[in-house]
Amino acid sequence: MKNSGAAFRLPASLVKRAVSAALSEDLGEAGDITTDAIVPPDSISEAHIVSRKEGVIAGLELAKSSFEALDPTAEFRAGLVDGERIARGAVVASIKGKTRALLTGERTALNFLGRLSGIASLTARYVEAVSGTKARIACTRKTTPGLRALEKYAVSAGGGVNHRFGLYDAVLVKDNHIAAAGGIGAALGRLFARRGHLVKIEVEVDSLEQLQEVLAFPIDAVLLDNMNAATLREAVKSVGGRTLTEASGGVSLENVREIAETGVDLISIGALTHSAPSLDLGLDWRR
Amino acid sequence: MKNSGAAFRLPASLVKRAVSAALSEDLGEAGDITTDAIVPPDSISEAHIVSRKEGVIAGLELAKSSFEALDPTAEFRAGLVDGERIARGAVVASIKGKTRALLTGERTALNFLGRLSGIASLTARYVEAVSGTKARIACTRKTTPGLRALEKYAVSAGGGVNHRFGLYDAVLVKDNHIAAAGGIGAALGRLFARRGHLVKIEVEVDSLEQLQEVLAFPIDAVLLDNMNAATLREAVKSVGGRTLTEASGGVSLENVREIAETGVDLISIGALTHSAPSLDLGLDWRR
Amino acid sequence: MKNSGAAFRLPASLVKRAVSAALSEDLGEAGDITTDAIVPPDSISEAHIVSRKEGVIAGLELAKSSFEALDPTAEFRAGLVDGERIARGAVVASIKGKTRALLTGERTALNFLGRLSGIASLTARYVEAVSGTKARIACTRKTTPGLRALEKYAVSAGGGVNHRFGLYDAVLVKDNHIAAAGGIGAALGRLFARRGHLVKIEVEVDSLEQLQEVLAFPIDAVLLDNMNAATLREAVKSVGGRTLTEASGGVSLENVREIAETGVDLISIGALTHSAPSLDLGLDWRR
Amino acid sequence: MKNSGAAFRLPASLVKRAVSAALSEDLGEAGDITTDAIVPPDSISEAHIVSRKEGVIAGLELAKSSFEALDPTAEFRAGLVDGERIARGAVVASIKGKTRALLTGERTALNFLGRLSGIASLTARYVEAVSGTKARIACTRKTTPGLRALEKYAVSAGGGVNHRFGLYDAVLVKDNHIAAAGGIGAALGRLFARRGHLVKIEVEVDSLEQLQEVLAFPIDAVLLDNMNAATLREAVKSVGGRTLTEASGGVSLENVREIAETGVDLISIGALTHSAPSLDLGLDWRR
Amino acid sequence: MKNSGAAFRLPASLVKRAVSAALSEDLGEAGDITTDAIVPPDSISEAHIVSRKEGVIAGLELAKSSFEALDPTAEFRAGLVDGERIARGAVVASIKGKTRALLTGERTALNFLGRLSGIASLTARYVEAVSGTKARIACTRKTTPGLRALEKYAVSAGGGVNHRFGLYDAVLVKDNHIAAAGGIGAALGRLFARRGHLVKIEVEVDSLEQLQEVLAFPIDAVLLDNMNAATLREAVKSVGGRTLTEASGGVSLENVREIAETGVDLISIGALTHSAPSLDLGLDWRR
Amino acid sequence: MKNSGAAFRLPASLVKRAVSAALSEDLGEAGDITTDAIVPPDSISEAHIVSRKEGVIAGLELAKSSFEALDPTAEFRAGLVDGERIARGAVVASIKGKTRALLTGERTALNFLGRLSGIASLTARYVEAVSGTKARIACTRKTTPGLRALEKYAVSAGGGVNHRFGLYDAVLVKDNHIAAAGGIGAALGRLFARRGHLVKIEVEVDSLEQLQEVLAFPIDAVLLDNMNAATLREAVKSVGGRTLTEASGGVSLENVREIAETGVDLISIGALTHSAPSLDLGLDWRR
């Protein structure tokens, strides 16, 4: 398989673990009682994964692994790589292998591929909507529990950029942190005292006043929360390139371009991962 | 917490395992580096989970566990039970506990609650759309890998019924099973020979001719795949109550009532789980 | 290896997990300190698994995997498939591979094969005892903790049928459920309201009076608990084919035929799994 | 709970892990669909575990944990400790707690307790049969895969002694080790060269000639395999107390006393663990 | 317990998992066969953890958990918090609880506490050696496999700062990356194209020429590898505050101050984690 | 790879598990974001693991597995086997495979190999220091939590012998056991009553008086704790070969020979595992 269009690679062990958990969930202890009772063990079939809608593909490695886990000799040939656009009705991949493996693995493979492609496809629509501006589209931590790495990967395949992966790899200071610390100075003071030199710091603000306060500190990015386009524009002007600017809150396909044109560096959108509909895919049998 | 409106209970160990995995995913090895650096360990806060949209709630136990895993003394009080409808702006639950636990657990709790409530809310809209008919709304195996039990639970909380949980707990015979066996007779013959007496058998058909063939066997349900309303009506008439009838394929909020009025017993809808948008929830701090 | 005579296939991942756990249990952290110290790493041997008693074989895949996990190049050739009868003194399988792997894996392979074949053999004796009647022999949930799927598989290989796999895949209503609900009507009413359409319902009764009450509901099976042959006969007559009948309690090889001749559809026997002696197998070395 | 009569304690984490795995196996993902649908969550019940046969109890901690895992407030009161004898019809323990927990946990608790008490009971019969001789009754590695520690514990509760726990904690040299090494001298030479000073060495012999050869080395025990009573007596005499003697192979309740009277120190019996019938236990409800 | 002096908190679930794994490793399946055989279950003892050397403490939470896992009622009182200095002979903590838990948990508790305190103590010596300069002491990824988070925590407790936690949370470009990419421009070009906005980039150089090349890019830090003090001084001057400077390679307690005085921002030292001797701690019994 | 010089083999599953855990720790969820962004997937490289110091190698199998887990086609050729001595600057092994795998796996491979070789090297120095005496050098349970088996293996590769692996495989009676039992007689009485016949018993004493008391029992070894050479000599004389003698406490490279010359059988040294500095190894790229 060619190199994916995504910005990072899913560790192979993570792919294997995700597929193994999904198959176990579907097989339980008795396995596929329909297929095992009916289909002869030596029967071989061929099928195509076909896209019933236009979109962007992500998750081919997971689909491939779903079939290979059940039949190590299965041949999975993808006609494109993650991050590529697919037309309605086009073939995503062909699989040839044991009929039992194709029948048993079908749903797991399509569940992964449909969900990740759905996220990549929605991301690509946002990316396209802001094309020509300098704004990049970013995801958030509003991901499906247990699937964050896969969903971040799909956003990346769709042309978006990844925000922090979790609470552990970057600092994002919010209102309630500041309140609990007794003020922005106290909060940031504690952070700068001992954080690692490779950890970035972003601070969330929801007014231009807060923004002024925050700009007194050498932070890496500022999150402009729930501001309208006019306020965002003013904020970007205030910042004057001293730090990265990220707009967040209430973003939709309708207003994303207007937001992008305010000059912000990033626009982060929870819906990319928490509300993207699956890409409609099917398995067409060719015997 | 009162008894949920769902048809089954999530095993407590499953809730614990899901919450623990989600928190680990978010905390990594360094933990919440923002909160731990800024917020004093003995600070106590109170917050409300508020719904920003109208919907049906599901997953309260998971939200509760997310906070309790971080602060065993946290008090989580829900104002309603899973399966109940919530108005836009209403309070879902209040939490009082360590500020650190509230800040660190917020995203995990809302990710669970938002996703499951989104599924319950969409299910409830379908259930309402067919009210007065005998049709019940069912989910499918098109679920998010690793979250099937939680998503089936959410469908149930929304008033839907559950299809089989996996390949292991009921038989569903499709085209390709029949083709691989060399005909419907051979396929069903093998099944009836030795299956357990508590395992039900459903067969998928996509034409009235196939339906006739299948009705010769004492099956428990027939899946009428991708038929229009007229054909469904005829199929239901043919069956004459000898077995349960399930309509599937191309169902939307627009056409679901028309399908229900054909007299089918069940309507199964993949979108309930693979494409439901999250319910928009927020954490409002009250100190 | 040919297709097993059992009614379902053990998922390959389940076999792998069971074998890996058993080997870890036997190897601990220091491994096989006898073999590793004494036997040269390149030594090759050949051995036969031989049955010291007459019986029915089950679990060949587990024995094979036990050796292959230690030596992926080992050749394991079985002379029969699961579910076939073996004579006293006959060869079950031959293994050729590294001497170390044969010595280290011997006990794990035989422990699996002996236990499962013991269950299959006992099941086969019951099946034979009722041959000619319509009664099928079923297992229960009285299985060894952690080994249920393997033991259900062995029952199936021995010609028996499987009862439910756990509390999750079928409903079995007992006395204490009914008492806690406040009566049979209340109990069944709650069940029929929302259970999935692919879930079967069985109810346990211990008198003919209870049986009459229960027959008012469209249940799938009735468990006739601890009734003598005369009562069973009367119960079967009362049911008149409206539902499946299962006899349970106090069944032995001595009385099973008498019970079968009462006309019940199923006879379930806990001893198949909780008290079957292992089939006596040995490893004969042939160098 | 009082201290058990067994020679070692099961680590608490091992008990918890075993119970958790067994409950997961029984609950699957949907949980106890019968109980959860029918029984009100606040219903409280009381029940007695009663022995339907005479025997020796082992595994109370596992039964207790099975109920407590489902209802942490459940009260489990045992009337005796592991290793004590129980009369037919006597109460083993009483449990008071949520009706749901009692119904859901019943089978898991009884499966553990029945199996381990079965092993303890059989062991006690052998121990009694040799009473007055110096022979101790020992188990082997012929245990149920995954349950070895529990089964060794049960043997100990029944008055037996434990052989090695696995391949890792003691050396047992067999024919095929010696053959692969090219002779007894080579085999033992390699062992004595570098083994840890706290590792014991036992060697299996099946003739008096082999015994003589082996006695030239400072081994800790000799396994006299498949010898009749006369040969055993002669072997014991030859050894003359220089090392421990263990008889093994073909031992039954009929011949165990005769074997014991040959003067051997230990008699090891695979059937203690691989073929002990469960002790027949039931849960009697008292509301 | 008071708040630790370390820069981050170990997630509680990580502490629990580490302790549980360590206890399992020590207990195996038979548990503490010495203590369980000899010590009565109700015996209570008290003991002090005492430091036999001067040093800095880290890992108190792990020691506490080791005892509490075995006796939930044990009282563990620490006289200081992680990061504090302890004198030779001083009491680190007192524990009162079941004698069995104290004897069984002693080694696990001391192994954690000794190792982490050893790392904290060595770090503190380096930190002290550079005091008054602006240089901070940092660890590397040269940690004990499986213990990275714990060891990074110990470095932090000793007054050091943490480098990246793994390959996943920051970019560090080395020679071989650049060579494989075909030059520094190609390498950094690919990185800047799509990396997340919260990911920092550091580049390793081993000559002043390479440094010049690298300074053309907006990187966050430069790793000056294996340079002597004179070269480091020149490098720091070249950089002129445009990016952070880190010295690495061949650092010892003898030369660390000289390196610090070159004006570098950070000095990273693998030996902090891969070669720190344990702090010598003992458990003194007080009954 | 040739057979290692160590006294036991690490079970292959244990090696695989350790490597997989270490790689997961280093890769997190996003993987090696530097390498994956910069290095083309089809790039192939070759490198040598070189020793920067003189020492004894241990852990080659772990290094090999670290690369193979990332690139199954990687060729790892070791120039020596575990337990062999390597000169400063000599090549330990060469690896050829995907550049990505070499860059990503380098640190994990070296962390394992450096740590285990450090232990083997320190052990070898002690072994050499006592050469010509009958004393063997043994490790203790003062190992890194989670790595005990690997570290015991390294001691063995360095020519040392292994003490017990944990609390489960041998008995070691200390002061506090005896005090809790109410005297040495009571303590040993309980042990001898029922321990398995393959479990050895060692007792710790810290005076010649205690030694006399202990010698009244048929124990396997006596631990002479913290005695000076003169006392040790007297103790050895008292024992007169009736049991093994082990010296422990305060052992260093300076005094170990003096201790050995007292005639003790074993000298156990915690520092072998808790304070051995890593062997300094590097990866030299050869393209």
Tab-separated table of N, CA and C in Angstrom, chain A residues 231-280:
chain	number	residue	atom	x	y	z
A	231	THR	N	-15.124	40.610	16.008
A	231	THR	CA	-14.234	40.538	17.164
A	231	THR	C	-12.964	39.754	16.826
A	232	LEU	N	-13.141	38.674	16.092
A	232	LEU	CA	-11.976	37.874	15.704
A	232	LEU	C	-10.983	38.731	14.921
A	233	ARG	N	-11.528	39.508	13.990
A	233	ARG	CA	-10.668	40.351	13.171
A	233	ARG	C	-9.849	41.315	14.054
A	234	GLU	N	-10.553	41.892	15.011
A	234	GLU	CA	-9.875	42.818	15.916
A	234	GLU	C	-8.814	42.087	16.758
A	235	ALA	N	-9.167	40.884	17.190
A	235	ALA	CA	-8.229	40.093	17.989
A	235	ALA	C	-6.965	39.793	17.187
A	236	VAL	N	-7.156	39.359	15.960
A	236	VAL	CA	-6.002	39.032	15.122
A	236	VAL	C	-5.107	40.253	14.971
A	237	LYS	N	-5.755	41.397	14.824
A	237	LYS	CA	-4.990	42.641	14.682
A	237	LYS	C	-4.199	42.925	15.967
A	238	SER	N	-4.851	42.775	17.112
A	238	SER	CA	-4.174	42.978	18.399
A	238	SER	C	-2.954	42.080	18.543
A	239	VAL	N	-3.128	40.843	18.183
A	239	VAL	CA	-2.040	39.876	18.349
A	239	VAL	C	-0.841	40.258	17.476
A	240	GLY	N	-1.158	40.680	16.262
A	240	GLY	CA	-0.082	41.161	15.384
A	240	GLY	C	1.032	40.159	15.157
A	241	GLY	N	0.670	38.879	15.086
A	241	GLY	CA	1.672	37.871	14.758
A	241	GLY	C	2.542	37.441	15.925
A	242	ARG	N	2.294	37.980	17.110
A	242	ARG	CA	3.140	37.591	18.237
A	242	ARG	C	2.925	36.149	18.674
A	243	THR	N	1.755	35.620	18.348
A	243	THR	CA	1.459	34.217	18.692
A	243	THR	C	0.460	33.694	17.681
A	244	LEU	N	0.291	32.370	17.659
A	244	LEU	CA	-0.710	31.786	16.761
A	244	LEU	C	-2.107	32.111	17.275
A	245	THR	N	-3.060	32.249	16.359
A	245	THR	CA	-4.446	32.508	16.759
A	245	THR	C	-5.338	31.367	16.291
A	246	GLU	N	-6.214	30.938	17.206
A	246	GLU	CA	-7.123	29.835	16.886
A	246	GLU	C	-8.550	30.260	17.214
A	247	ALA	N	-9.446	30.159	16.215
A	247	ALA	CA	-10.855	30.456	16.460
A	247	ALA	C	-11.587	29.158	16.762
A	248	SER	N	-12.554	29.241	17.686
A	248	SER	CA	-13.274	28.031	18.081
A	248	SER	C	-14.677	28.386	18.539
A	249	GLY	N	-15.625	27.492	18.328
A	249	GLY	CA	-16.982	27.702	18.837
A	249	GLY	C	-17.953	28.144	17.757
A	250	GLY	N	-19.004	27.368	17.567
A	250	GLY	CA	-20.061	27.772	16.634
A	250	GLY	C	-19.658	27.798	15.173
A	251	VAL	N	-18.645	27.020	14.820
A	251	VAL	CA	-18.208	27.000	13.418
A	251	VAL	C	-19.077	26.050	12.598
A	252	SER	N	-19.476	26.483	11.404
A	252	SER	CA	-20.246	25.608	10.512
A	252	SER	C	-19.731	25.787	9.089
A	253	LEU	N	-20.179	24.920	8.210
A	253	LEU	CA	-19.765	25.059	6.810
A	253	LEU	C	-20.234	26.401	6.249
A	254	GLU	N	-21.286	26.938	6.817
A	254	GLU	CA	-21.810	28.224	6.327
A	254	GLU	C	-20.888	29.391	6.720
A	255	ASN	N	-20.395	29.367	7.944
A	255	ASN	CA	-19.650	30.548	8.390
A	255	ASN	C	-18.128	30.366	8.424
A	256	VAL	N	-17.634	29.208	8.036
A	256	VAL	CA	-16.206	28.949	8.233
A	256	VAL	C	-15.325	29.852	7.359
A	257	ARG	N	-15.807	30.150	6.153
A	257	ARG	CA	-14.977	31.004	5.284
A	257	ARG	C	-14.886	32.418	5.855
A	258	GLU	N	-16.020	32.900	6.354
A	258	GLU	CA	-16.010	34.241	6.940
A	258	GLU	C	-15.012	34.299	8.114
A	259	ILE	N	-15.013	33.244	8.891
A	259	ILE	CA	-14.069	33.173	10.016
A	259	ILE	C	-12.628	33.128	9.507
A	260	ALA	N	-12.411	32.323	8.499
A	260	ALA	CA	-11.054	32.194	7.952
A	260	ALA	C	-10.544	33.540	7.449
A	261	GLU	N	-11.458	34.306	6.888
A	261	GLU	CA	-11.027	35.590	6.308
A	261	GLU	C	-10.720	36.649	7.364
A	262	THR	N	-10.945	36.339	8.627
A	262	THR	CA	-10.548	37.278	9.684
A	262	THR	C	-9.033	37.243	9.893
A	263	GLY	N	-8.399	36.239	9.299
A	263	GLY	CA	-6.940	36.174	9.432
A	263	GLY	C	-6.434	35.239	10.506
A	264	VAL	N	-7.310	34.478	11.147
A	264	VAL	CA	-6.844	33.534	12.170
A	264	VAL	C	-6.005	32.426	11.531
A	265	ASP	N	-5.103	31.861	12.331
A	265	ASP	CA	-4.237	30.798	11.816
A	265	ASP	C	-4.948	29.451	11.778
A	266	LEU	N	-5.804	29.237	12.750
A	266	LEU	CA	-6.449	27.926	12.874
A	266	LEU	C	-7.916	28.075	13.219
A	267	ILE	N	-8.703	27.133	12.732
A	267	ILE	CA	-10.114	27.070	13.122
A	267	ILE	C	-10.356	25.645	13.599
A	268	SER	N	-10.753	25.504	14.868
A	268	SER	CA	-10.945	24.143	15.379
A	268	SER	C	-12.435	23.828	15.492
A	269	ILE	N	-12.786	22.607	15.155
A	269	ILE	CA	-14.178	22.232	14.955
A	269	ILE	C	-14.441	20.858	15.570
A	270	GLY	N	-15.192	20.795	16.662
A	270	GLY	CA	-15.500	19.526	17.317
A	270	GLY	C	-16.312	18.581	16.438
A	271	ALA	N	-17.177	19.177	15.596
A	271	ALA	CA	-18.064	18.345	14.787
A	271	ALA	C	-17.324	17.421	13.827
A	272	LEU	N	-16.071	17.769	13.485
A	272	LEU	CA	-15.306	16.896	12.582
A	272	LEU	C	-15.286	15.473	13.108
A	273	THR	N	-15.176	15.336	14.409
A	273	THR	CA	-15.080	13.993	14.975
A	273	THR	C	-16.332	13.547	15.727
A	274	HIS	N	-17.078	14.498	16.314
A	274	HIS	CA	-18.207	14.000	17.115
A	274	HIS	C	-19.510	13.899	16.324
A	275	SER	N	-19.555	14.486	15.144
A	275	SER	CA	-20.835	14.461	14.430
A	275	SER	C	-20.719	14.218	12.933
A	276	ALA	N	-19.588	13.683	12.473
A	276	ALA	CA	-19.481	13.378	11.044
A	276	ALA	C	-20.270	12.123	10.717
A	277	PRO	N	-21.182	12.179	9.719
A	277	PRO	CA	-21.866	10.948	9.317
A	277	PRO	C	-20.875	10.010	8.620
A	278	SER	N	-21.082	8.697	8.782
A	278	SER	CA	-20.234	7.709	8.104
A	278	SER	C	-20.323	7.882	6.589
A	279	LEU	N	-19.246	7.563	5.909
A	279	LEU	CA	-19.317	7.496	4.450
A	279	LEU	C	-20.000	6.174	4.105
A	280	ASP	N	-20.962	6.258	3.187
A	280	ASP	CA	-21.751	5.065	2.862
A	280	ASP	C	-20.968	4.139	1.928
